[in-house]
Short mmCIF file of C-alpha atoms in Angstrom, two decimals:
data_model
loop_
_atom_site.label_atom_id
_atom_site.label_comp_id
_atom_site.label_asym_id
_atom_site.label_seq_id
_atom_site.Cartn_x
_atom_site.Cartn_y
_atom_site.Cartn_z
CA MET T 13 17.44 2.81 22.02
CA SER T 14 21.22 2.92 22.21
CA VAL T 15 23.18 5.19 19.98
CA THR T 16 26.77 4.46 19.19
CA ASP T 17 29.30 6.30 17.08
CA ASN T 18 30.32 3.13 15.33
CA PRO T 19 29.42 3.30 11.69
CA LEU T 20 27.11 0.58 10.51
CA PRO T 21 28.44 -1.91 7.98
CA SER T 22 28.04 -0.70 4.40
CA PRO T 23 25.28 -2.10 2.23
CA ILE T 24 26.32 -5.18 0.29
CA GLU T 25 25.13 -6.74 -2.92
CA ILE T 26 25.12 -10.51 -3.22
CA SER T 27 24.24 -12.73 -6.14
CA ALA T 28 23.20 -16.38 -5.90
CA PRO T 29 21.06 -18.84 -7.88
CA THR T 30 17.91 -17.78 -5.99
CA VAL T 31 16.79 -14.66 -4.09
CA GLU T 32 16.53 -16.67 -0.88
CA ASP T 33 20.07 -18.07 -1.26
CA ALA T 34 21.43 -14.59 -1.87
CA ILE T 35 19.71 -13.25 1.26
CA GLN T 36 21.01 -16.10 3.40
CA ALA T 37 24.55 -15.66 2.10
CA GLY T 38 24.40 -11.92 2.67
CA LEU T 39 23.06 -12.25 6.22
CA GLU T 40 25.76 -14.76 7.08
CA ASN T 41 28.34 -12.47 5.59
CA LEU T 42 27.12 -9.53 7.71
CA GLY T 43 26.42 -11.53 10.86
CA LEU T 44 22.92 -10.06 11.03
CA SER T 45 19.40 -11.43 11.05
CA ARG T 46 16.58 -10.68 8.66
CA THR T 47 15.03 -7.98 10.82
CA GLU T 48 18.29 -6.12 11.05
CA VAL T 49 18.69 -5.31 7.39
CA ILE T 50 16.66 -3.74 4.64
CA ILE T 51 16.32 -6.33 1.91
CA GLU T 52 16.09 -5.05 -1.65
CA VAL T 53 15.75 -7.41 -4.56
CA VAL T 54 17.87 -5.84 -7.29
CA SER T 55 16.99 -8.53 -9.81
CA GLU T 56 15.29 -11.89 -9.54
CA GLU T 57 16.82 -15.07 -10.83
CA ARG T 58 16.04 -16.03 -14.42
CA PRO T 59 16.12 -19.61 -15.65
CA SER T 60 17.82 -20.27 -18.95
CA MET T 61 15.30 -19.87 -21.70
CA TYR T 62 15.34 -19.81 -25.50
CA GLY T 63 19.07 -20.35 -25.48
CA MET T 64 19.60 -17.37 -23.17
CA GLU T 65 21.82 -18.04 -20.22
CA SER T 66 20.28 -18.24 -16.79
CA GLN T 67 20.92 -15.32 -14.50
CA ASP T 68 21.56 -15.28 -10.78
CA ALA T 69 19.39 -13.28 -8.41
CA VAL T 70 20.94 -10.14 -6.95
CA VAL T 71 19.93 -8.69 -3.57
CA ARG T 72 21.14 -5.64 -1.71
CA LEU T 73 21.24 -5.72 2.07
CA THR T 74 21.45 -2.45 3.97
CA PRO T 75 22.31 -3.01 7.64
CA ILE T 76 20.22 -1.11 10.17
CA ALA T 77 21.84 -2.77 13.17
CA MET T 78 25.35 -3.45 14.40
CA PRO T 79 26.47 -7.05 14.11
CA ARG T 80 25.99 -8.98 17.33
CA ASN T 81 28.59 -8.37 19.99
CA ALA T 82 29.98 -11.08 22.23
CA ALA T 83 26.95 -10.85 24.52
CA GLY T 84 24.71 -11.68 21.61
CA ALA T 85 22.92 -8.35 21.71
CA SER T 86 22.39 -6.35 18.61
CA VAL T 87 21.78 -2.64 18.54
CA ILE T 88 19.27 -1.26 16.14
CA LEU T 89 19.98 2.35 15.36
CA GLU T 90 17.27 4.88 14.93
CA ASN T 91 17.20 7.74 12.49
CA ARG T 92 19.99 6.33 10.48
CA GLY T 93 20.46 7.56 6.95
CA THR T 94 17.57 9.33 5.35
CA GLU T 95 14.30 9.67 7.21
CA ASN T 96 12.86 7.36 4.63
CA GLU T 97 15.21 4.56 5.59
CA GLY T 98 14.19 4.83 9.25
CA GLU T 99 10.59 4.62 8.10
CA VAL T 100 11.12 1.56 5.95
CA SER T 101 12.96 -0.38 8.63
CA ILE T 102 10.23 0.36 11.18
CA ALA T 103 7.56 -0.54 8.65
CA GLN T 104 9.34 -3.77 7.81
CA GLU T 105 9.38 -4.76 11.48
CA VAL T 106 5.73 -3.83 12.02
CA LEU T 107 4.62 -5.76 8.96
CA GLN T 108 6.67 -8.79 9.95
CA GLU T 109 5.11 -8.66 13.41
CA LEU T 110 1.59 -8.46 11.96
CA LEU T 111 2.23 -11.43 9.66
CA LYS T 112 3.74 -13.44 12.48
CA ARG T 113 0.68 -12.86 14.63
CA MET T 114 -1.55 -13.75 11.71
CA LYS T 115 0.45 -16.98 11.49
CA ILE T 116 1.32 -16.23 7.88
CA ASP T 117 4.66 -17.54 6.76
CA ALA T 118 5.99 -14.90 4.41
CA THR T 119 9.00 -12.72 3.78
CA VAL T 120 8.94 -8.95 3.51
CA TYR T 121 11.17 -7.46 0.83
CA ALA T 122 11.81 -3.75 0.56
CA ARG T 123 12.54 -2.07 -2.70
CA ARG T 124 12.33 1.37 -4.22
CA SER T 125 8.94 1.79 -5.75
CA ASP T 126 8.57 2.01 -9.48
CA LEU T 127 4.89 2.64 -8.98
CA ILE T 128 3.48 5.99 -9.95
CA ALA T 129 0.38 5.56 -7.85
CA THR T 130 1.80 6.62 -4.52
CA ASP T 131 0.04 9.12 -2.30
CA GLU T 132 2.67 11.76 -2.27
CA ASP T 133 4.38 13.67 -4.98
CA ASN T 134 7.30 15.13 -3.10
CA GLY T 135 9.79 13.87 -5.61
CA GLU T 136 11.17 11.24 -3.27
CA ILE T 137 10.95 7.69 -4.55
CA PRO T 138 8.91 5.86 -1.92
CA TRP T 139 9.72 2.45 -0.55
CA ILE T 140 7.51 -0.45 -1.23
CA LEU T 141 7.32 -3.44 1.07
CA ASP T 142 6.39 -6.54 -0.84
CA VAL T 143 5.12 -9.56 1.08
CA GLN T 144 6.11 -12.79 -0.63
CA GLY T 145 5.13 -16.33 0.25
CA VAL T 146 2.88 -19.16 -0.79
CA GLY T 147 -0.91 -18.90 -1.07
CA LEU T 148 -1.28 -15.25 -0.11
CA ASP T 149 -4.35 -14.52 -2.24
CA GLU T 150 -6.54 -14.00 0.83
CA LEU T 151 -4.15 -11.29 1.94
CA ILE T 152 -4.86 -9.39 -1.27
CA GLY T 153 -8.62 -9.90 -1.14
CA ARG T 154 -11.22 -8.92 -3.68
CA ASN T 155 -9.92 -5.97 -5.72
CA GLY T 156 -7.07 -5.63 -3.28
CA GLU T 157 -9.38 -4.67 -0.40
CA THR T 158 -7.65 -6.80 2.25
CA LEU T 159 -4.29 -5.49 1.08
CA ALA T 160 -5.63 -1.95 1.57
CA ASP T 161 -6.63 -2.90 5.14
CA LEU T 162 -3.20 -4.38 5.84
CA GLN T 163 -1.59 -1.19 4.54
CA LEU T 164 -3.88 0.98 6.67
CA ILE T 165 -3.05 -0.87 9.89
CA THR T 166 0.68 -0.92 9.09
CA ARG T 167 0.71 2.81 8.31
CA LEU T 168 -1.16 3.68 11.51
CA ILE T 169 1.27 1.73 13.68
CA VAL T 170 4.33 3.07 11.84
CA SER T 171 2.97 6.62 12.09
CA ARG T 172 2.60 6.29 15.86
CA GLN T 173 6.13 4.99 16.24
CA LEU T 174 7.61 7.63 13.92
CA GLU T 175 5.43 10.41 15.32
CA ARG T 176 4.71 11.57 11.80
CA ARG T 177 2.53 10.36 9.01
CA SER T 178 3.76 7.33 7.12
CA ASN T 179 2.85 6.69 3.51
CA VAL T 180 4.77 3.46 3.16
CA VAL T 181 3.37 1.29 0.37
CA ILE T 182 2.56 -2.34 1.10
CA ASP T 183 2.19 -4.89 -1.65
CA VAL T 184 1.58 -8.64 -1.71
CA GLU T 185 3.20 -10.81 -4.37
CA GLY T 186 3.66 -7.77 -6.61
CA TYR T 187 -0.13 -7.36 -6.95
CA LYS T 188 -0.07 -3.56 -7.15
CA THR T 189 2.75 -3.51 -9.66
CA LYS T 190 0.90 -5.93 -11.93
CA ARG T 191 -2.38 -4.07 -11.50
CA GLU T 192 -0.69 -0.80 -12.33
CA ASP T 193 0.84 -2.24 -15.49
CA SER T 194 -2.51 -3.42 -16.74
CA LEU T 195 -4.19 -0.09 -15.89
CA ARG T 196 -1.51 1.76 -17.83
CA ARG T 197 -2.09 -0.46 -20.83
CA LEU T 198 -5.84 0.03 -20.50
CA ALA T 199 -5.39 3.82 -20.35
CA LYS T 200 -3.32 3.89 -23.53
CA HIS T 201 -5.67 1.55 -25.36
CA MET T 202 -8.76 3.59 -24.42
CA ALA T 203 -7.00 6.84 -25.30
CA ALA T 204 -6.24 5.48 -28.77
CA GLN T 205 -9.88 4.51 -29.13
CA ALA T 206 -11.09 7.95 -28.06
CA ARG T 207 -8.69 9.55 -30.51
CA GLN T 208 -9.78 7.36 -33.41
CA THR T 209 -13.52 7.68 -32.87
CA GLY T 210 -13.37 11.32 -31.78
CA ARG T 211 -15.73 10.42 -28.93
CA LYS T 212 -15.16 10.46 -25.23
CA THR T 213 -14.67 7.09 -23.59
CA THR T 214 -15.79 6.25 -20.07
CA LEU T 215 -13.96 3.60 -18.04
CA GLU T 216 -15.38 1.31 -15.36
CA PRO T 217 -15.72 2.73 -11.82
CA MET T 218 -12.39 2.56 -9.97
CA PRO T 219 -11.01 3.43 -6.53
CA PRO T 220 -9.05 6.72 -6.24
CA ASN T 221 -5.55 5.23 -6.49
CA GLU T 222 -6.47 3.42 -9.69
CA ARG T 223 -8.10 6.49 -11.26
CA ARG T 224 -4.96 8.36 -10.44
CA ILE T 225 -2.89 5.88 -12.44
CA ILE T 226 -5.08 6.56 -15.49
CA HIS T 227 -4.79 10.35 -15.09
CA ILE T 228 -1.01 10.21 -14.66
CA THR T 229 -0.50 7.81 -17.56
CA LEU T 230 -2.29 10.17 -19.93
CA ARG T 231 -1.02 13.40 -18.39
CA ASP T 232 1.53 13.99 -21.14
CA ASP T 233 -0.65 12.80 -23.99
CA ASP T 234 -1.74 16.01 -25.72
CA THR T 235 -4.32 14.29 -27.91
CA VAL T 236 -6.65 13.54 -24.98
CA SER T 237 -7.63 14.96 -21.62
CA THR T 238 -9.03 13.05 -18.64
CA GLU T 239 -11.46 13.80 -15.87
CA SER T 240 -13.27 11.88 -13.15
CA VAL T 241 -17.07 11.93 -13.10
CA GLY T 242 -19.69 10.41 -10.82
CA SER T 243 -19.41 10.10 -7.06
CA GLY T 244 -18.47 7.59 -4.41
CA LYS T 245 -17.98 4.02 -5.56
CA ASN T 246 -19.35 5.00 -8.93
CA ARG T 247 -16.65 7.53 -9.75
CA LYS T 248 -14.97 6.81 -13.07
CA VAL T 249 -12.52 8.31 -15.50
CA GLN T 250 -13.53 9.81 -18.81
CA ILE T 251 -11.03 10.14 -21.63
CA ILE T 252 -11.89 13.06 -23.86
CA PRO T 253 -10.28 13.56 -27.28
CA ARG T 254 -8.90 17.04 -27.84
CA ARG T 255 -9.99 18.82 -30.97
CA ASP T 256 -7.44 20.96 -32.70
CA MET M 2 -6.21 -14.27 16.62
CA LYS M 3 -6.15 -12.83 20.10
CA GLU M 4 -2.43 -12.07 19.68
CA LEU M 5 -3.09 -10.08 16.51
CA VAL M 6 -5.80 -7.93 18.10
CA GLU M 7 -3.66 -7.38 21.19
CA TYR M 8 -0.68 -6.23 19.17
CA VAL M 9 -2.61 -3.85 16.94
CA ALA M 10 -4.65 -2.41 19.82
CA LYS M 11 -1.65 -1.85 22.08
CA GLU M 12 0.24 -0.12 19.28
CA LEU M 13 -2.63 2.24 18.51
CA VAL M 14 -3.89 3.33 21.92
CA ASP M 15 -2.47 5.86 24.36
CA ASP M 16 -2.97 3.52 27.29
CA PRO M 17 -1.84 -0.03 26.42
CA SER M 18 -2.36 -1.19 30.02
CA GLN M 19 -6.14 -0.87 29.48
CA VAL M 20 -6.15 -3.16 26.43
CA HIS M 21 -7.88 -6.47 27.17
CA VAL M 22 -8.75 -9.09 24.59
CA ARG M 23 -10.94 -12.05 25.44
CA VAL M 24 -12.05 -15.04 23.38
CA VAL M 25 -15.77 -15.08 24.13
CA ARG M 26 -16.51 -18.05 21.95
CA ASN M 27 -14.49 -20.50 19.92
CA SER M 28 -16.57 -23.14 18.18
CA ARG M 29 -16.02 -25.11 15.04
CA ALA M 30 -17.45 -22.45 12.76
CA LEU M 31 -17.24 -19.25 14.77
CA VAL M 32 -14.77 -17.28 16.85
CA VAL M 33 -15.98 -14.29 18.85
CA LEU M 34 -13.39 -11.91 20.24
CA GLU M 35 -14.00 -9.05 22.59
CA LEU M 36 -11.70 -6.05 22.81
CA ARG M 37 -11.77 -3.57 25.66
CA VAL M 38 -9.80 -0.33 25.64
CA ALA M 39 -9.83 2.83 27.77
CA PRO M 40 -12.81 5.06 26.87
CA ASP M 41 -10.47 7.76 25.56
CA ASP M 42 -8.90 5.28 23.16
CA MET M 43 -12.15 4.08 21.57
CA GLY M 44 -11.89 6.57 18.73
CA ARG M 45 -8.40 5.43 17.80
CA ILE M 46 -9.46 1.79 17.60
CA ILE M 47 -12.69 2.39 15.73
CA GLY M 48 -11.49 5.13 13.39
CA ARG M 49 -13.52 7.42 11.20
CA ASN M 50 -16.59 5.53 9.94
CA GLY M 51 -15.24 2.45 11.68
CA ARG M 52 -12.41 2.15 9.19
CA VAL M 53 -9.76 0.99 11.64
CA ALA M 54 -12.02 -1.55 13.38
CA ASN M 55 -13.11 -2.91 10.02
CA ALA M 56 -9.51 -3.23 8.84
CA ILE M 57 -8.68 -5.27 11.96
CA ARG M 58 -11.76 -7.43 11.29
CA SER M 59 -10.64 -7.93 7.72
CA LEU M 60 -7.24 -9.26 8.86
CA LEU M 61 -9.00 -11.56 11.33
CA GLN M 62 -11.17 -12.78 8.48
CA VAL M 63 -8.05 -13.84 6.57
CA MET M 64 -7.05 -15.96 9.56
CA GLY M 65 -10.58 -17.32 9.84
CA GLU M 66 -10.79 -18.31 6.19
CA ARG M 67 -7.69 -20.42 6.55
CA ARG M 68 -9.36 -22.30 9.38
CA GLY M 69 -12.83 -22.36 7.85
CA LYS M 70 -14.22 -20.14 10.59
CA ARG M 71 -16.09 -16.88 10.75
CA VAL M 72 -14.57 -14.36 13.13
CA THR M 73 -16.33 -11.46 14.80
CA LEU M 74 -14.70 -8.75 16.87
CA ASP M 75 -16.77 -6.80 19.39
CA ILE M 76 -15.29 -3.61 20.74
CA VAL M 77 -16.79 -2.80 24.12
#
Protein backbone atom coordinates (compact mmCIF):
# COMPACT_ATOMS: atom_id res chain seq x y z
CA MET A 1 0.00 0.00 0.00
CA SER A 2 1.58 3.28 -1.06
CA VAL A 3 1.29 6.31 1.11
CA THR A 4 1.63 9.75 -0.35
CA ASP A 5 1.49 13.17 1.22
CA ASN A 6 -0.87 14.42 -1.43
CA PRO A 7 -4.21 15.25 0.08
CA LEU A 8 -7.12 13.35 -1.37
CA PRO A 9 -9.76 15.32 -3.26
CA SER A 10 -12.45 16.71 -0.96
CA PRO A 11 -15.83 15.04 -0.78
CA ILE A 12 -18.31 16.40 -3.29
CA GLU A 13 -22.07 16.55 -3.40
CA ILE A 14 -23.81 16.15 -6.73
CA SER A 15 -27.47 16.36 -7.62
CA ALA A 16 -29.09 14.84 -10.70
CA PRO A 17 -32.50 13.48 -11.72
CA THR A 18 -31.63 9.99 -10.41
CA VAL A 19 -29.19 8.58 -7.83
CA GLU A 20 -27.37 6.67 -10.55
CA ASP A 21 -26.96 9.78 -12.73
CA ALA A 22 -25.62 11.73 -9.78
CA ILE A 23 -23.06 9.01 -9.00
CA GLN A 24 -21.91 8.82 -12.62
CA ALA A 25 -21.56 12.60 -12.85
CA GLY A 26 -19.65 12.72 -9.58
CA LEU A 27 -17.27 9.92 -10.57
CA GLU A 28 -16.55 11.59 -13.88
CA ASN A 29 -15.98 14.85 -12.10
CA LEU A 30 -13.47 13.23 -9.71
CA GLY A 31 -11.85 10.94 -12.28
CA LEU A 32 -12.39 7.96 -9.98
CA SER A 33 -14.18 4.65 -10.21
CA ARG A 34 -16.92 3.30 -7.99
CA THR A 35 -14.59 1.35 -5.74
CA GLU A 36 -12.48 4.39 -5.06
CA VAL A 37 -15.11 6.47 -3.35
CA ILE A 38 -17.55 6.10 -0.50
CA ILE A 39 -21.00 6.66 -1.93
CA GLU A 40 -23.59 8.19 0.37
CA VAL A 41 -27.10 8.86 -0.80
CA VAL A 42 -28.02 12.16 0.83
CA SER A 43 -31.53 12.13 -0.59
CA GLU A 44 -33.25 10.05 -3.24
CA GLU A 45 -35.04 11.54 -6.18
CA ARG A 46 -38.73 12.30 -5.75
CA PRO A 47 -41.15 12.43 -8.65
CA SER A 48 -43.60 15.31 -8.75
CA MET A 49 -46.67 14.35 -6.83
CA TYR A 50 -49.84 16.07 -5.64
CA GLY A 51 -48.69 19.30 -7.22
CA MET A 52 -45.37 19.14 -5.36
CA GLU A 53 -42.34 19.72 -7.50
CA SER A 54 -40.08 16.81 -8.27
CA GLN A 55 -36.76 16.76 -6.49
CA ASP A 56 -33.36 15.69 -7.76
CA ALA A 57 -31.36 13.00 -6.03
CA VAL A 58 -28.32 14.15 -4.06
CA VAL A 59 -25.26 11.96 -3.47
CA ARG A 60 -22.05 12.62 -1.61
CA LEU A 61 -18.85 11.03 -2.85
CA THR A 62 -15.88 10.82 -0.51
CA PRO A 63 -12.69 9.89 -2.38
CA ILE A 64 -10.55 7.17 -0.81
CA ALA A 65 -8.09 7.06 -3.69
CA MET A 66 -6.06 9.53 -5.69
CA PRO A 67 -7.32 10.16 -9.19
CA ARG A 68 -5.53 8.05 -11.78
CA ASN A 69 -2.10 9.26 -12.78
CA ALA A 70 -0.78 9.13 -16.32
CA ALA A 71 0.15 5.47 -15.92
CA GLY A 72 -3.44 4.66 -15.16
CA ALA A 73 -2.69 3.48 -11.64
CA SER A 74 -4.71 4.65 -8.73
CA VAL A 75 -3.53 4.65 -5.17
CA ILE A 76 -5.91 3.67 -2.46
CA LEU A 77 -4.89 5.14 0.84
CA GLU A 78 -5.23 3.26 4.06
CA ASN A 79 -6.19 4.67 7.41
CA ARG A 80 -7.44 7.84 5.92
CA GLY A 81 -9.76 9.99 7.97
CA THR A 82 -11.46 8.37 10.90
CA GLU A 83 -10.93 4.70 11.59
CA ASN A 84 -14.55 4.25 10.69
CA GLU A 85 -13.99 5.53 7.18
CA GLY A 86 -11.17 3.04 6.61
CA GLU A 87 -13.51 0.33 7.81
CA VAL A 88 -16.35 1.33 5.53
CA SER A 89 -14.19 1.51 2.43
CA ILE A 90 -12.72 -1.93 3.11
CA ALA A 91 -16.18 -3.30 3.83
CA GLN A 92 -17.52 -1.79 0.64
CA GLU A 93 -14.80 -3.51 -1.37
CA VAL A 94 -15.29 -6.86 0.36
CA LEU A 95 -19.04 -6.75 -0.14
CA GLN A 96 -18.66 -5.79 -3.79
CA GLU A 97 -16.25 -8.69 -4.27
CA LEU A 98 -18.67 -11.14 -2.63
CA LEU A 99 -21.55 -9.96 -4.82
CA LYS A 100 -19.42 -10.14 -7.93
CA ARG A 101 -18.47 -13.72 -7.17
CA MET A 102 -22.10 -14.53 -6.45
CA LYS A 103 -22.84 -13.10 -9.90
CA ILE A 104 -25.28 -10.63 -8.38
CA ASP A 105 -25.54 -7.36 -10.20
CA ALA A 106 -26.00 -4.78 -7.48
CA THR A 107 -24.59 -1.53 -6.18
CA VAL A 108 -23.35 -0.96 -2.65
CA TYR A 109 -24.22 2.41 -1.14
CA ALA A 110 -22.75 3.61 2.13
CA ARG A 111 -24.58 5.93 4.43
CA ARG A 112 -24.58 6.87 8.06
CA SER A 113 -26.93 4.60 9.88
CA ASP A 114 -30.13 5.96 11.32
CA LEU A 115 -30.79 2.55 12.80
CA ILE A 116 -30.79 2.19 16.55
CA ALA A 117 -30.30 -1.55 16.42
CA THR A 118 -26.56 -1.61 15.98
CA ASP A 119 -24.33 -3.82 18.09
CA GLU A 120 -22.31 -1.13 19.72
CA ASP A 121 -23.24 1.84 21.78
CA ASN A 122 -20.01 3.79 21.68
CA GLY A 123 -21.74 6.94 20.57
CA GLU A 124 -20.30 6.77 17.08
CA ILE A 125 -22.86 6.66 14.31
CA PRO A 126 -22.09 3.44 12.44
CA TRP A 127 -21.99 3.09 8.70
CA ILE A 128 -24.51 1.03 6.91
CA LEU A 129 -23.81 -0.56 3.55
CA ASP A 130 -26.99 -0.97 1.58
CA VAL A 131 -27.02 -3.35 -1.38
CA GLN A 132 -29.38 -2.16 -4.08
CA GLY A 133 -30.39 -3.89 -7.27
CA VAL A 134 -33.20 -5.81 -8.88
CA GLY A 135 -34.70 -9.01 -7.46
CA LEU A 136 -32.59 -9.27 -4.33
CA ASP A 137 -35.20 -10.95 -2.14
CA GLU A 138 -33.19 -14.18 -1.96
CA LEU A 139 -30.32 -12.18 -0.52
CA ILE A 140 -32.54 -11.13 2.37
CA GLY A 141 -33.98 -14.59 2.96
CA ARG A 142 -36.69 -15.64 5.37
CA ASN A 143 -36.77 -13.19 8.29
CA GLY A 144 -33.55 -11.69 7.03
CA GLU A 145 -31.57 -14.88 7.72
CA THR A 146 -29.55 -14.81 4.49
CA LEU A 147 -28.80 -11.14 5.05
CA ALA A 148 -27.47 -12.06 8.50
CA ASP A 149 -25.19 -14.65 6.86
CA LEU A 150 -23.95 -12.12 4.31
CA GLN A 151 -23.21 -9.69 7.14
CA LEU A 152 -21.38 -12.37 9.13
CA ILE A 153 -19.09 -13.30 6.24
CA THR A 154 -18.44 -9.65 5.35
CA ARG A 155 -17.61 -8.77 8.97
CA LEU A 156 -15.25 -11.73 9.33
CA ILE A 157 -13.30 -10.80 6.21
CA VAL A 158 -13.22 -7.09 7.09
CA SER A 159 -12.10 -7.92 10.64
CA ARG A 160 -9.18 -9.96 9.31
CA GLN A 161 -8.10 -7.17 6.99
CA LEU A 162 -8.48 -4.48 9.66
CA GLU A 163 -6.99 -6.65 12.39
CA ARG A 164 -9.76 -5.57 14.72
CA ARG A 165 -13.39 -6.44 15.09
CA SER A 166 -15.74 -4.92 12.55
CA ASN A 167 -19.37 -4.23 13.32
CA VAL A 168 -20.25 -2.81 9.93
CA VAL A 169 -23.97 -3.11 9.21
CA ILE A 170 -25.07 -4.65 5.92
CA ASP A 171 -28.54 -4.10 4.54
CA VAL A 172 -30.29 -5.13 1.33
CA GLU A 173 -32.81 -2.82 -0.31
CA GLY A 174 -33.34 -1.00 2.99
CA TYR A 175 -34.83 -4.16 4.57
CA LYS A 176 -33.48 -3.50 8.06
CA THR A 177 -34.56 0.12 8.04
CA LYS A 178 -38.10 -0.84 7.07
CA ARG A 179 -38.19 -3.69 9.57
CA GLU A 180 -36.99 -1.38 12.31
CA ASP A 181 -39.67 1.18 11.51
CA SER A 182 -42.41 -1.40 11.78
CA LEU A 183 -40.97 -2.81 15.03
CA ARG A 184 -40.91 0.68 16.53
CA ARG A 185 -44.54 1.18 15.58
CA LEU A 186 -45.42 -2.22 17.01
CA ALA A 187 -43.63 -1.37 20.28
CA LYS A 188 -45.55 1.88 20.70
CA HIS A 189 -48.86 0.28 19.81
CA MET A 190 -48.38 -2.60 22.27
CA ALA A 191 -47.20 -0.20 24.98
CA ALA A 192 -50.40 1.82 24.57
CA GLN A 193 -52.40 -1.38 24.85
CA ALA A 194 -50.58 -2.46 28.00
CA ARG A 195 -51.14 0.98 29.50
CA GLN A 196 -54.85 0.99 28.70
CA THR A 197 -55.62 -2.52 29.91
CA GLY A 198 -53.21 -2.38 32.84
CA ARG A 199 -52.00 -5.85 31.85
CA LYS A 200 -48.66 -6.97 30.61
CA THR A 201 -48.43 -7.72 26.91
CA THR A 202 -46.18 -10.38 25.41
CA LEU A 203 -44.86 -10.02 21.86
CA GLU A 204 -44.02 -12.78 19.39
CA PRO A 205 -40.59 -14.45 19.71
CA MET A 206 -37.88 -12.34 18.03
CA PRO A 207 -34.14 -12.51 17.39
CA PRO A 208 -31.88 -10.46 19.72
CA ASN A 209 -31.42 -7.45 17.43
CA GLU A 210 -35.17 -7.10 17.02
CA ARG A 211 -35.88 -7.43 20.75
CA ARG A 212 -33.31 -4.75 21.29
CA ILE A 213 -35.23 -2.37 19.04
CA ILE A 214 -38.34 -2.88 21.22
CA HIS A 215 -36.39 -2.28 24.45
CA ILE A 216 -34.72 0.86 23.11
CA THR A 217 -37.93 2.27 21.65
CA LEU A 218 -39.65 2.05 25.02
CA ARG A 219 -36.62 2.94 27.13
CA ASP A 220 -37.79 6.50 27.75
CA ASP A 221 -41.45 5.66 28.16
CA ASP A 222 -42.04 5.90 31.91
CA THR A 223 -45.50 4.34 31.76
CA VAL A 224 -44.16 0.88 30.87
CA SER A 225 -41.11 -1.28 31.43
CA THR A 226 -39.86 -4.10 29.21
CA GLU A 227 -38.10 -7.38 29.75
CA SER A 228 -37.22 -10.45 27.72
CA VAL A 229 -38.52 -13.83 28.84
CA GLY A 230 -38.14 -17.36 27.54
CA SER A 231 -34.98 -18.82 26.04
CA GLY A 232 -33.39 -19.50 22.70
CA LYS A 233 -35.60 -19.05 19.65
CA ASN A 234 -38.56 -18.64 21.96
CA ARG A 235 -37.28 -15.54 23.72
CA LYS A 236 -39.76 -12.68 23.58
CA VAL A 237 -40.33 -9.23 24.96
CA GLN A 238 -42.90 -8.45 27.62
CA ILE A 239 -44.25 -4.95 28.03
CA ILE A 240 -45.30 -4.32 31.61
CA PRO A 241 -47.41 -1.32 32.63
CA ARG A 242 -46.00 0.63 35.56
CA ARG A 243 -48.34 1.28 38.44
CA ASP A 244 -48.04 4.60 40.17
CA MET B 1 -19.83 -20.90 -7.05
CA LYS B 2 -16.31 -22.19 -6.81
CA GLU B 3 -15.02 -18.61 -7.07
CA LEU B 4 -17.15 -17.52 -4.12
CA VAL B 5 -15.94 -20.33 -1.86
CA GLU B 6 -12.34 -19.73 -2.91
CA TYR B 7 -12.51 -16.03 -2.12
CA VAL B 8 -14.15 -16.43 1.28
CA ALA B 9 -11.89 -19.32 2.31
CA LYS B 10 -8.67 -17.59 1.27
CA GLU B 11 -9.67 -14.43 3.14
CA LEU B 12 -10.43 -16.32 6.34
CA VAL B 13 -7.57 -18.80 6.67
CA ASP B 14 -4.00 -18.27 7.82
CA ASP B 15 -2.63 -20.33 4.96
CA PRO B 16 -4.36 -19.42 1.67
CA SER B 17 -1.96 -21.64 -0.31
CA GLN B 18 -3.65 -24.70 1.23
CA VAL B 19 -7.14 -23.68 0.08
CA HIS B 20 -8.44 -25.99 -2.66
CA VAL B 21 -11.98 -25.97 -4.01
CA ARG B 22 -13.21 -28.69 -6.31
CA VAL B 23 -16.54 -29.17 -8.09
CA VAL B 24 -17.26 -32.81 -7.28
CA ARG B 25 -20.54 -32.91 -9.11
CA ASN B 26 -22.50 -30.55 -11.30
CA SER B 27 -25.76 -31.99 -12.58
CA ARG B 28 -28.99 -30.37 -13.58
CA ALA B 29 -30.38 -30.28 -10.06
CA LEU B 30 -27.34 -30.55 -7.82
CA VAL B 31 -23.92 -29.01 -7.37
CA VAL B 32 -21.48 -30.55 -4.91
CA LEU B 33 -18.43 -28.55 -3.91
CA GLU B 34 -15.54 -29.75 -1.85
CA LEU B 35 -13.34 -27.39 0.14
CA ARG B 36 -9.97 -28.37 1.56
CA VAL B 37 -8.01 -26.18 3.94
CA ALA B 38 -4.97 -26.71 6.18
CA PRO B 39 -5.92 -28.66 9.33
CA ASP B 40 -5.12 -25.64 11.51
CA ASP B 41 -7.56 -23.52 9.52
CA MET B 42 -10.55 -25.86 9.85
CA GLY B 43 -11.87 -24.04 12.89
CA ARG B 44 -11.85 -20.69 11.13
CA ILE B 45 -13.84 -22.04 8.18
CA ILE B 46 -16.34 -23.99 10.24
CA GLY B 47 -16.80 -21.52 13.08
CA ARG B 48 -18.49 -22.04 16.40
CA ASN B 49 -21.40 -24.46 15.96
CA GLY B 50 -20.66 -24.45 12.24
CA ARG B 51 -21.87 -20.88 11.90
CA VAL B 52 -19.30 -19.77 9.34
CA ALA B 53 -19.64 -22.89 7.17
CA ASN B 54 -23.41 -22.56 7.25
CA ALA B 55 -23.24 -18.89 6.28
CA ILE B 56 -21.11 -19.81 3.24
CA ARG B 57 -23.64 -22.54 2.37
CA SER B 58 -26.45 -20.04 2.68
CA LEU B 59 -24.79 -17.71 0.14
CA LEU B 60 -24.24 -20.67 -2.18
CA GLN B 61 -27.92 -21.50 -1.81
CA VAL B 62 -28.82 -18.03 -3.10
CA MET B 63 -26.77 -18.76 -6.22
CA GLY B 64 -28.34 -22.20 -6.52
CA GLU B 65 -31.90 -20.90 -6.25
CA ARG B 66 -31.31 -18.60 -9.17
CA ARG B 67 -30.27 -21.59 -11.26
CA GLY B 68 -32.83 -24.00 -9.85
CA LYS B 69 -30.14 -26.14 -8.25
CA ARG B 70 -29.39 -27.42 -4.79
CA VAL B 71 -25.83 -26.78 -3.66
CA THR B 72 -23.91 -28.69 -1.02
CA LEU B 73 -20.51 -27.79 0.35
CA ASP B 74 -18.35 -30.47 1.96
CA ILE B 75 -15.42 -29.33 4.02
CA VAL B 76 -12.79 -32.04 4.18
